[in-house]
Protein backbone atom coordinates (compact mmCIF):
# COMPACT_ATOMS: atom_id res chain seq x y z
CA MET A 1 124.80 -14.61 -10.53
CA THR A 2 122.20 -15.12 -13.29
CA GLU A 3 118.58 -15.57 -12.15
CA ILE A 4 117.24 -18.81 -13.30
CA THR A 5 113.58 -18.22 -14.25
CA ALA A 6 110.70 -20.76 -14.54
CA ALA A 7 110.52 -19.90 -18.34
CA MET A 8 114.25 -20.93 -18.69
CA VAL A 9 113.64 -24.13 -16.82
CA ARG A 10 110.56 -24.99 -18.90
CA GLU A 11 112.51 -24.26 -22.18
CA LEU A 12 115.27 -26.69 -21.10
CA ARG A 13 112.75 -29.33 -20.02
CA GLU A 14 111.06 -29.13 -23.35
CA LYS A 15 114.27 -29.61 -25.14
CA THR A 16 115.62 -32.40 -22.96
CA GLY A 17 112.60 -34.15 -21.44
CA LEU A 18 114.41 -34.08 -17.99
CA GLY A 19 113.10 -33.16 -14.55
CA VAL A 20 112.88 -29.67 -13.02
CA LEU A 21 115.72 -30.16 -10.64
CA ASP A 22 118.14 -31.57 -13.22
CA CYS A 23 117.29 -28.62 -15.54
CA ARG A 24 117.54 -25.98 -12.82
CA ASP A 25 120.99 -27.34 -11.55
CA ALA A 26 122.36 -27.48 -15.19
CA LEU A 27 121.08 -23.87 -15.84
CA LYS A 28 122.86 -22.68 -12.61
CA GLU A 29 126.05 -24.36 -13.69
CA ALA A 30 125.72 -22.85 -17.19
CA GLN A 31 124.84 -19.41 -15.74
CA GLY A 32 121.56 -19.38 -17.65
CA ASP A 33 122.95 -20.40 -21.04
CA VAL A 34 120.35 -23.01 -22.26
CA GLU A 35 122.70 -24.52 -24.87
CA LYS A 36 125.51 -24.91 -22.50
CA ALA A 37 123.04 -26.43 -20.00
CA ILE A 38 122.11 -29.01 -22.65
CA GLU A 39 125.72 -29.87 -23.12
CA ILE A 40 126.09 -30.31 -19.35
CA LEU A 41 123.07 -32.59 -19.17
CA ARG A 42 124.36 -34.66 -22.18
CA LYS A 43 127.62 -35.13 -20.47
CA LYS A 44 125.83 -36.32 -17.41
CA GLY A 45 123.27 -38.27 -19.42
CA LYS A 46 125.32 -41.46 -19.68
CA ALA A 47 125.64 -41.60 -15.90
CA VAL A 48 121.84 -41.07 -15.53
CA ALA A 49 121.17 -43.76 -18.06
CA ALA A 50 123.66 -46.16 -16.27
CA LYS A 51 122.00 -45.76 -12.87
CA LYS A 52 118.63 -46.82 -14.43
CA ILE A 53 119.99 -49.99 -16.10
CA ALA A 54 119.49 -52.11 -13.02
CA ARG A 55 115.77 -51.23 -12.67
CA GLU A 56 113.25 -53.89 -13.52
CA THR A 57 111.52 -53.58 -16.90
CA SER A 58 108.25 -55.52 -16.84
CA GLN A 59 106.15 -53.15 -18.92
CA GLY A 60 106.57 -52.01 -22.59
CA VAL A 61 105.10 -52.75 -26.00
CA ILE A 62 105.41 -55.27 -28.81
CA ALA A 63 105.84 -53.32 -32.02
CA SER A 64 105.48 -54.59 -35.60
CA TYR A 65 106.62 -53.45 -38.95
CA ILE A 66 105.64 -54.86 -42.44
CA HIS A 67 107.83 -53.92 -45.33
CA MET A 68 107.94 -54.44 -49.12
CA GLY A 69 104.32 -55.31 -49.79
CA GLY A 70 104.12 -57.86 -47.09
CA ARG A 71 107.38 -59.75 -47.94
CA ILE A 72 109.23 -58.81 -44.70
CA GLY A 73 107.70 -58.49 -41.22
CA THR A 74 109.13 -57.89 -37.81
CA LEU A 75 107.97 -58.09 -34.18
CA ILE A 76 110.05 -56.57 -31.35
CA GLU A 77 109.39 -56.41 -27.65
CA VAL A 78 110.75 -53.08 -26.10
CA ASN A 79 110.51 -53.13 -22.29
CA CYS A 80 110.28 -50.12 -19.87
CA GLU A 81 109.38 -49.74 -16.19
CA THR A 82 105.77 -48.43 -16.35
CA ASP A 83 102.60 -48.75 -18.42
CA PHE A 84 102.31 -45.02 -18.33
CA VAL A 85 105.42 -44.55 -20.43
CA ALA A 86 104.67 -47.54 -22.68
CA ARG A 87 101.38 -46.00 -23.71
CA THR A 88 102.78 -42.66 -24.78
CA HIS A 89 102.94 -41.91 -28.56
CA LYS A 90 106.62 -41.13 -28.32
CA TYR A 91 107.53 -44.46 -26.78
CA GLN A 92 105.38 -46.46 -29.30
CA GLN A 93 107.05 -44.46 -32.13
CA PHE A 94 110.41 -45.39 -30.76
CA ALA A 95 109.48 -49.07 -30.57
CA HIS A 96 108.18 -48.82 -34.16
CA ASP A 97 111.56 -47.35 -35.30
CA LEU A 98 113.30 -50.36 -33.69
CA ALA A 99 110.93 -52.77 -35.56
CA MET A 100 111.94 -50.93 -38.81
CA GLN A 101 115.65 -51.32 -37.85
CA VAL A 102 115.26 -55.09 -37.58
CA ALA A 103 113.43 -55.14 -40.96
CA ALA A 104 116.08 -53.07 -42.70
CA LEU A 105 119.27 -54.44 -41.17
CA ASN A 106 118.38 -57.97 -40.20
CA PRO A 107 120.33 -58.37 -36.92
CA VAL A 108 120.74 -61.92 -35.47
CA TYR A 109 121.37 -61.05 -31.83
CA ILE A 110 120.36 -58.19 -29.44
CA SER A 111 123.94 -57.54 -28.14
CA ARG A 112 127.42 -58.84 -28.44
CA GLU A 113 126.92 -60.52 -25.09
CA ASN A 114 124.24 -62.71 -26.69
CA VAL A 115 126.58 -64.01 -29.47
CA PRO A 116 127.45 -67.63 -28.55
CA SER A 117 131.17 -68.17 -27.76
CA GLY A 118 131.38 -70.78 -30.38
CA VAL A 119 130.23 -68.29 -33.07
CA VAL A 120 132.69 -65.73 -31.76
CA GLU A 121 135.64 -68.18 -31.87
CA LYS A 122 134.70 -69.48 -35.29
CA GLU A 123 134.63 -65.88 -36.69
CA ARG A 124 137.96 -65.05 -35.09
CA GLU A 125 139.57 -68.10 -36.64
CA ILE A 126 138.26 -67.22 -40.12
CA TYR A 127 139.75 -63.69 -39.78
CA ARG A 128 143.11 -65.19 -38.50
CA VAL A 129 143.31 -67.45 -41.57
CA GLN A 130 142.52 -64.53 -43.90
CA ALA A 131 145.18 -62.35 -42.26
CA ARG A 132 147.80 -65.08 -42.58
CA ALA A 133 146.81 -65.63 -46.18
CA GLU A 134 147.58 -61.92 -46.79
CA ASP A 135 151.07 -62.42 -45.17
CA LYS A 136 150.27 -60.13 -42.28
CA PRO A 137 152.95 -60.24 -39.49
CA GLU A 138 152.01 -62.58 -36.68
CA LYS A 139 152.25 -59.75 -34.05
CA VAL A 140 149.51 -57.67 -35.63
CA ILE A 141 147.15 -60.53 -36.54
CA GLU A 142 145.10 -60.34 -33.27
CA ARG A 143 144.70 -56.57 -33.68
CA ILE A 144 143.40 -57.12 -37.18
CA VAL A 145 141.14 -59.82 -35.95
CA ASP A 146 139.80 -57.47 -33.21
CA GLY A 147 139.04 -54.78 -35.73
CA LYS A 148 137.17 -57.23 -37.96
CA MET A 149 135.19 -58.57 -35.00
CA GLU A 150 133.98 -55.00 -34.33
CA ARG A 151 132.57 -54.83 -37.86
CA PHE A 152 131.04 -58.33 -37.38
CA TYR A 153 129.26 -57.07 -34.20
CA GLU A 154 128.15 -53.96 -36.06
CA THR A 155 126.38 -56.22 -38.58
CA VAL A 156 124.83 -58.96 -36.48
CA CYS A 157 124.10 -57.17 -33.16
CA LEU A 158 121.03 -54.84 -32.99
CA LEU A 159 122.61 -52.63 -30.29
CA ASP A 160 125.82 -52.24 -32.21
CA GLN A 161 124.18 -51.33 -35.54
CA THR A 162 124.07 -47.81 -36.93
CA PHE A 163 120.57 -46.45 -36.41
CA ILE A 164 118.78 -46.29 -39.83
CA LYS A 165 117.35 -42.86 -39.11
CA ASP A 166 120.58 -41.24 -37.89
CA SER A 167 123.87 -42.51 -39.08
CA GLU A 168 125.75 -40.51 -36.38
CA LYS A 169 124.47 -42.90 -33.68
CA ARG A 170 124.19 -46.58 -32.87
CA VAL A 171 120.99 -48.17 -31.59
CA ARG A 172 122.64 -48.43 -28.08
CA ASP A 173 123.12 -44.65 -28.17
CA LEU A 174 119.42 -44.17 -29.11
CA ILE A 175 118.36 -46.39 -26.24
CA ASN A 176 120.51 -44.42 -23.78
CA GLU A 177 118.96 -41.23 -25.07
CA LYS A 178 115.46 -42.66 -24.58
CA ILE A 179 116.37 -43.76 -21.03
CA GLN A 180 117.26 -40.16 -20.31
CA GLU A 181 114.15 -38.75 -22.07
CA PHE A 182 111.57 -41.07 -20.45
CA GLY A 183 113.38 -41.32 -17.12
CA GLU A 184 113.10 -45.17 -17.08
CA ASN A 185 115.23 -48.18 -17.80
CA ILE A 186 114.55 -49.48 -21.32
CA ARG A 187 115.73 -52.71 -22.82
CA ILE A 188 115.04 -55.01 -25.82
CA GLY A 189 113.37 -58.16 -24.73
CA ARG A 190 113.39 -60.04 -28.08
CA PHE A 191 112.75 -59.71 -31.73
CA VAL A 192 111.92 -61.82 -34.64
CA ARG A 193 112.03 -61.12 -38.41
CA PHE A 194 109.99 -63.00 -41.05
CA THR A 195 110.80 -63.06 -44.81
CA LEU A 196 108.17 -64.58 -47.02
CA GLY A 197 109.14 -68.10 -48.20
CA GLU A 198 111.84 -68.61 -45.66
CA SER A 199 111.42 -71.39 -43.08
């Protein structure tokens, strides 16, 4: 049995931002291998994040971003559970990154659950008409429509968009990482994007 030292726990905590007990347990499971322990924690991370989703998020920050010489500006409300976390530089940088995301990729909705059913059905019908115009077999049309709807959500929904600073993850993945890092539930409250001259 490998001895788990305080230095090993500290190293893992610095790399993951997680608590002492989580890190100690992961190191025990990984027999002292820090990289393997990180993998174990990442696998458990989604479950950790999911447990925190129900918690109330009444604190947070409103972050802003001004781009292109003042021609585009965004405001975004990023909520968390405590003022202590909201005031940290890391949290404020995270919120600023999300404000940049809104400026760069111009989402319309926070999540696919926010897209009105009328908009969804209208898009689906457009894709059905396109598929029929291309003489696609009727039995595969709905599968084609489902695939195109995924791309639609990736364009218009903030949580489904590819994160501008890391093309390997979606904004939803980033938020789940931050839930794990900060140990609090995090959600996007609202956002707005202004373009000079647009009403």
